[in-house]
């Protein structure tokens, strides 16, 4: 059904429960790479610990003939990246997706799980309009209230050697610096995705990863009213509050964003 930097995905049928499932397999050659294997197992364990309609459900994981695998619910639809290809989304759809994303993040954060690689490629929209957060491969299981050590925060990505963990353009300033990254780092990434849904343009973008990360540290994205005059000022304030460079100045919980802000901002 597909392939990515961390393995291949197959569509299958669970004969016991008579349901379609997806099986993500890490090739045997990759399984011999201790770091990749650890990250794959971490993704499975983190996702399996979560039970929320806006997070990909993990049914099982194990190993077959030297290849680790993970069984998840089978989704039909498209990624948010694909949905964004034509440009900005309608305001009503944007607020609907943002609320669902924030609720999924709140559920993960309540269990001490930080995603740390939120981006449109890791957000899936099902055919019936349900948003699902995918790929907790970079997630860190932390004690509630604890942060990720700076040593862990600077582990290199499997997809772009030499780059700090995360994806350029959606990383928080603290991730770019290799500093501690807690749940508020996800809120920065959430803000960058929300900005892109509202404007059709990336909040932070340069010709290279280095330029993009420099923009995250030093620049503010163009005001949303410049790119989409239909954005309510209250919604632009929410985006700005998520994109504060200093995590202390951001929203302090995804639950605050989901339940107290976005819905009212669209009124």
PDB file of C-alpha atoms in Angstrom, residues 13-146:
ATOM      1  CA  UNK A  13      -7.527  -8.618   6.255  1.00  0.00           C
ATOM      2  CA  UNK A  14      -7.779  -9.703   9.893  1.00  0.00           C
ATOM      3  CA  UNK A  15      -9.598 -13.002   9.430  1.00  0.00           C
ATOM      4  CA  UNK A  16     -10.356 -13.377  13.137  1.00  0.00           C
ATOM      5  CA  UNK A  17     -12.258 -10.106  13.423  1.00  0.00           C
ATOM      6  CA  UNK A  18     -13.153  -9.795   9.720  1.00  0.00           C
ATOM      7  CA  UNK A  19     -11.709  -6.302   9.267  1.00  0.00           C
ATOM      8  CA  UNK A  20      -9.287  -4.514   6.977  1.00  0.00           C
ATOM      9  CA  UNK A  21      -5.977  -3.594   8.650  1.00  0.00           C
ATOM     10  CA  UNK A  22      -2.675  -2.023   7.672  1.00  0.00           C
ATOM     11  CA  UNK A  23       0.586  -3.818   8.432  1.00  0.00           C
ATOM     12  CA  UNK A  24       3.713  -1.699   8.706  1.00  0.00           C
ATOM     13  CA  UNK A  25       6.822  -3.839   8.289  1.00  0.00           C
ATOM     14  CA  UNK A  26      10.383  -2.835   9.052  1.00  0.00           C
ATOM     15  CA  UNK A  27      12.628  -4.699   6.554  1.00  0.00           C
ATOM     16  CA  UNK A  28      14.971  -7.267   8.081  1.00  0.00           C
ATOM     17  CA  UNK A  29      18.036  -5.280   6.971  1.00  0.00           C
ATOM     18  CA  UNK A  30      16.747  -2.248   8.875  1.00  0.00           C
ATOM     19  CA  UNK A  31      15.889  -4.396  11.881  1.00  0.00           C
ATOM     20  CA  UNK A  32      19.591  -5.091  12.291  1.00  0.00           C
ATOM     21  CA  UNK A  33      20.077  -1.355  12.846  1.00  0.00           C
ATOM     22  CA  UNK A  34      19.584  -1.066  16.583  1.00  0.00           C
ATOM     23  CA  UNK A  35      18.535   2.592  16.472  1.00  0.00           C
ATOM     24  CA  UNK A  36      15.937   2.042  13.748  1.00  0.00           C
ATOM     25  CA  UNK A  37      14.565  -1.007  15.525  1.00  0.00           C
ATOM     26  CA  UNK A  38      14.318   0.915  18.772  1.00  0.00           C
ATOM     27  CA  UNK A  39      12.463   3.745  17.036  1.00  0.00           C
ATOM     28  CA  UNK A  40      10.045   1.337  15.336  1.00  0.00           C
ATOM     29  CA  UNK A  41       9.262  -0.389  18.650  1.00  0.00           C
ATOM     30  CA  UNK A  42       8.880   2.985  20.304  1.00  0.00           C
ATOM     31  CA  UNK A  43       6.376   4.058  17.644  1.00  0.00           C
ATOM     32  CA  UNK A  44       4.340   0.901  18.211  1.00  0.00           C
ATOM     33  CA  UNK A  45       4.366   1.163  21.992  1.00  0.00           C
ATOM     34  CA  UNK A  46       3.552   4.875  22.035  1.00  0.00           C
ATOM     35  CA  UNK A  47       0.675   4.518  19.589  1.00  0.00           C
ATOM     36  CA  UNK A  48      -0.682   1.390  21.283  1.00  0.00           C
ATOM     37  CA  UNK A  49      -0.847   3.291  24.578  1.00  0.00           C
ATOM     38  CA  UNK A  50      -3.292   5.754  23.028  1.00  0.00           C
ATOM     39  CA  UNK A  51      -6.995   5.186  22.452  1.00  0.00           C
ATOM     40  CA  UNK A  52      -8.553   8.205  20.807  1.00  0.00           C
ATOM     41  CA  UNK A  53     -10.607   8.725  17.640  1.00  0.00           C
ATOM     42  CA  UNK A  54      -8.082  11.267  16.331  1.00  0.00           C
ATOM     43  CA  UNK A  55      -5.033   9.010  16.712  1.00  0.00           C
ATOM     44  CA  UNK A  56      -4.218   6.021  14.501  1.00  0.00           C
ATOM     45  CA  UNK A  57      -5.280   2.872  16.374  1.00  0.00           C
ATOM     46  CA  UNK A  58      -2.589   0.204  16.837  1.00  0.00           C
ATOM     47  CA  UNK A  59      -3.990  -3.317  17.144  1.00  0.00           C
ATOM     48  CA  UNK A  60      -0.840  -5.411  17.543  1.00  0.00           C
ATOM     49  CA  UNK A  61       2.898  -5.511  17.005  1.00  0.00           C
ATOM     50  CA  UNK A  62       5.519  -8.232  16.955  1.00  0.00           C
ATOM     51  CA  UNK A  63       8.225  -9.823  14.820  1.00  0.00           C
ATOM     52  CA  UNK A  64       8.113 -12.323  11.942  1.00  0.00           C
ATOM     53  CA  UNK A  65      11.236 -13.945  10.484  1.00  0.00           C
ATOM     54  CA  UNK A  66      13.427 -11.158  11.791  1.00  0.00           C
ATOM     55  CA  UNK A  67      11.198  -8.300  10.599  1.00  0.00           C
ATOM     56  CA  UNK A  68       9.296  -6.283  13.208  1.00  0.00           C
ATOM     57  CA  UNK A  69       5.744  -5.382  12.226  1.00  0.00           C
ATOM     58  CA  UNK A  70       2.882  -3.251  13.541  1.00  0.00           C
ATOM     59  CA  UNK A  71      -0.809  -3.826  12.792  1.00  0.00           C
ATOM     60  CA  UNK A  72      -2.993  -0.705  12.697  1.00  0.00           C
ATOM     61  CA  UNK A  73      -6.453   0.267  11.581  1.00  0.00           C
ATOM     62  CA  UNK A  74      -6.750   0.653   7.818  1.00  0.00           C
ATOM     63  CA  UNK A  75      -7.518   4.204   6.700  1.00  0.00           C
ATOM     64  CA  UNK A  76      -8.991   5.382   3.425  1.00  0.00           C
ATOM     65  CA  UNK A  77      -8.567   9.008   2.430  1.00  0.00           C
ATOM     66  CA  UNK A  78      -5.532  11.256   2.024  1.00  0.00           C
ATOM     67  CA  UNK A  79      -2.856  12.995   4.061  1.00  0.00           C
ATOM     68  CA  UNK A  80      -3.222  16.638   4.965  1.00  0.00           C
ATOM     69  CA  UNK A  81      -0.222  17.291   2.693  1.00  0.00           C
ATOM     70  CA  UNK A  82      -2.226  15.923  -0.237  1.00  0.00           C
ATOM     71  CA  UNK A  83      -5.282  17.895   0.837  1.00  0.00           C
ATOM     72  CA  UNK A  84      -3.187  21.089   0.894  1.00  0.00           C
ATOM     73  CA  UNK A  85      -1.698  20.702  -2.592  1.00  0.00           C
ATOM     74  CA  UNK A  86      -4.317  22.950  -4.266  1.00  0.00           C
ATOM     75  CA  UNK A  87      -3.811  25.621  -1.581  1.00  0.00           C
ATOM     76  CA  UNK A  88      -5.545  26.865   1.547  1.00  0.00           C
ATOM     77  CA  UNK A  89      -8.514  24.999   3.006  1.00  0.00           C
ATOM     78  CA  UNK A  90     -11.978  26.467   3.596  1.00  0.00           C
ATOM     79  CA  UNK A  91     -12.185  28.187   6.970  1.00  0.00           C
ATOM     80  CA  UNK A  92     -14.827  25.818   8.322  1.00  0.00           C
ATOM     81  CA  UNK A  93     -12.769  22.734   7.375  1.00  0.00           C
ATOM     82  CA  UNK A  94      -9.635  24.277   8.850  1.00  0.00           C
ATOM     83  CA  UNK A  95     -11.236  24.897  12.238  1.00  0.00           C
ATOM     84  CA  UNK A  96     -12.823  21.441  12.211  1.00  0.00           C
ATOM     85  CA  UNK A  97      -9.487  19.739  11.490  1.00  0.00           C
ATOM     86  CA  UNK A  98      -7.630  21.950  13.977  1.00  0.00           C
ATOM     87  CA  UNK A  99     -10.033  21.002  16.756  1.00  0.00           C
ATOM     88  CA  UNK A 100      -9.649  17.311  15.989  1.00  0.00           C
ATOM     89  CA  UNK A 101      -5.848  17.591  15.880  1.00  0.00           C
ATOM     90  CA  UNK A 102      -5.747  19.472  19.184  1.00  0.00           C
ATOM     91  CA  UNK A 103      -7.990  16.862  20.830  1.00  0.00           C
ATOM     92  CA  UNK A 104      -5.737  14.039  19.651  1.00  0.00           C
ATOM     93  CA  UNK A 105      -2.668  15.868  20.924  1.00  0.00           C
ATOM     94  CA  UNK A 106      -4.354  16.509  24.268  1.00  0.00           C
ATOM     95  CA  UNK A 107      -5.025  12.772  24.649  1.00  0.00           C
ATOM     96  CA  UNK A 108      -1.399  11.939  23.877  1.00  0.00           C
ATOM     97  CA  UNK A 109      -0.032  14.645  26.165  1.00  0.00           C
ATOM     98  CA  UNK A 110      -2.287  13.458  28.989  1.00  0.00           C
ATOM     99  CA  UNK A 111      -0.397  10.144  28.804  1.00  0.00           C
ATOM    100  CA  UNK A 112       2.976  11.869  28.781  1.00  0.00           C
ATOM    101  CA  UNK A 113       3.529  11.208  25.057  1.00  0.00           C
ATOM    102  CA  UNK A 114       4.976  13.987  22.887  1.00  0.00           C
ATOM    103  CA  UNK A 115       4.826  13.446  19.108  1.00  0.00           C
ATOM    104  CA  UNK A 116       7.763  15.694  18.123  1.00  0.00           C
ATOM    105  CA  UNK A 117       7.351  15.336  14.359  1.00  0.00           C
ATOM    106  CA  UNK A 118       3.950  16.787  13.553  1.00  0.00           C
ATOM    107  CA  UNK A 119       3.643  17.809   9.891  1.00  0.00           C
ATOM    108  CA  UNK A 120       0.977  17.574   7.174  1.00  0.00           C
ATOM    109  CA  UNK A 121       2.449  14.239   6.016  1.00  0.00           C
ATOM    110  CA  UNK A 122       1.685  12.780   9.463  1.00  0.00           C
ATOM    111  CA  UNK A 123      -1.916  13.984   9.522  1.00  0.00           C
ATOM    112  CA  UNK A 124      -4.499  11.858   7.688  1.00  0.00           C
ATOM    113  CA  UNK A 125      -8.016  12.852   6.666  1.00  0.00           C
ATOM    114  CA  UNK A 126     -10.360   9.896   6.216  1.00  0.00           C
ATOM    115  CA  UNK A 127     -13.078   9.836   3.583  1.00  0.00           C
ATOM    116  CA  UNK A 128     -15.689  10.644   6.222  1.00  0.00           C
ATOM    117  CA  UNK A 129     -13.763  13.701   7.468  1.00  0.00           C
ATOM    118  CA  UNK A 130     -12.096  12.194  10.559  1.00  0.00           C
ATOM    119  CA  UNK A 131      -8.587  13.471  11.256  1.00  0.00           C
ATOM    120  CA  UNK A 132      -6.003  10.958  12.445  1.00  0.00           C
ATOM    121  CA  UNK A 133      -2.526  11.717  13.793  1.00  0.00           C
ATOM    122  CA  UNK A 134      -0.005   9.192  12.443  1.00  0.00           C
ATOM    123  CA  UNK A 135       3.542   8.083  13.148  1.00  0.00           C
ATOM    124  CA  UNK A 136       4.650   8.378  16.718  1.00  0.00           C
ATOM    125  CA  UNK A 137       8.074   7.102  15.624  1.00  0.00           C
ATOM    126  CA  UNK A 138       9.779  10.159  17.064  1.00  0.00           C
ATOM    127  CA  UNK A 139       7.619  10.289  20.164  1.00  0.00           C
ATOM    128  CA  UNK A 140       9.217  10.099  23.572  1.00  0.00           C
ATOM    129  CA  UNK A 141       7.455   8.363  26.430  1.00  0.00           C
ATOM    130  CA  UNK A 142       8.085  10.718  29.336  1.00  0.00           C
ATOM    131  CA  UNK A 143       6.864  10.966  32.875  1.00  0.00           C
ATOM    132  CA  UNK A 144       3.979  13.418  33.056  1.00  0.00           C
ATOM    133  CA  UNK A 145       5.454  16.863  33.426  1.00  0.00           C
ATOM    134  CA  UNK A 146       8.924  15.683  32.433  1.00  0.00           C
TER     135      UNK A 146
END
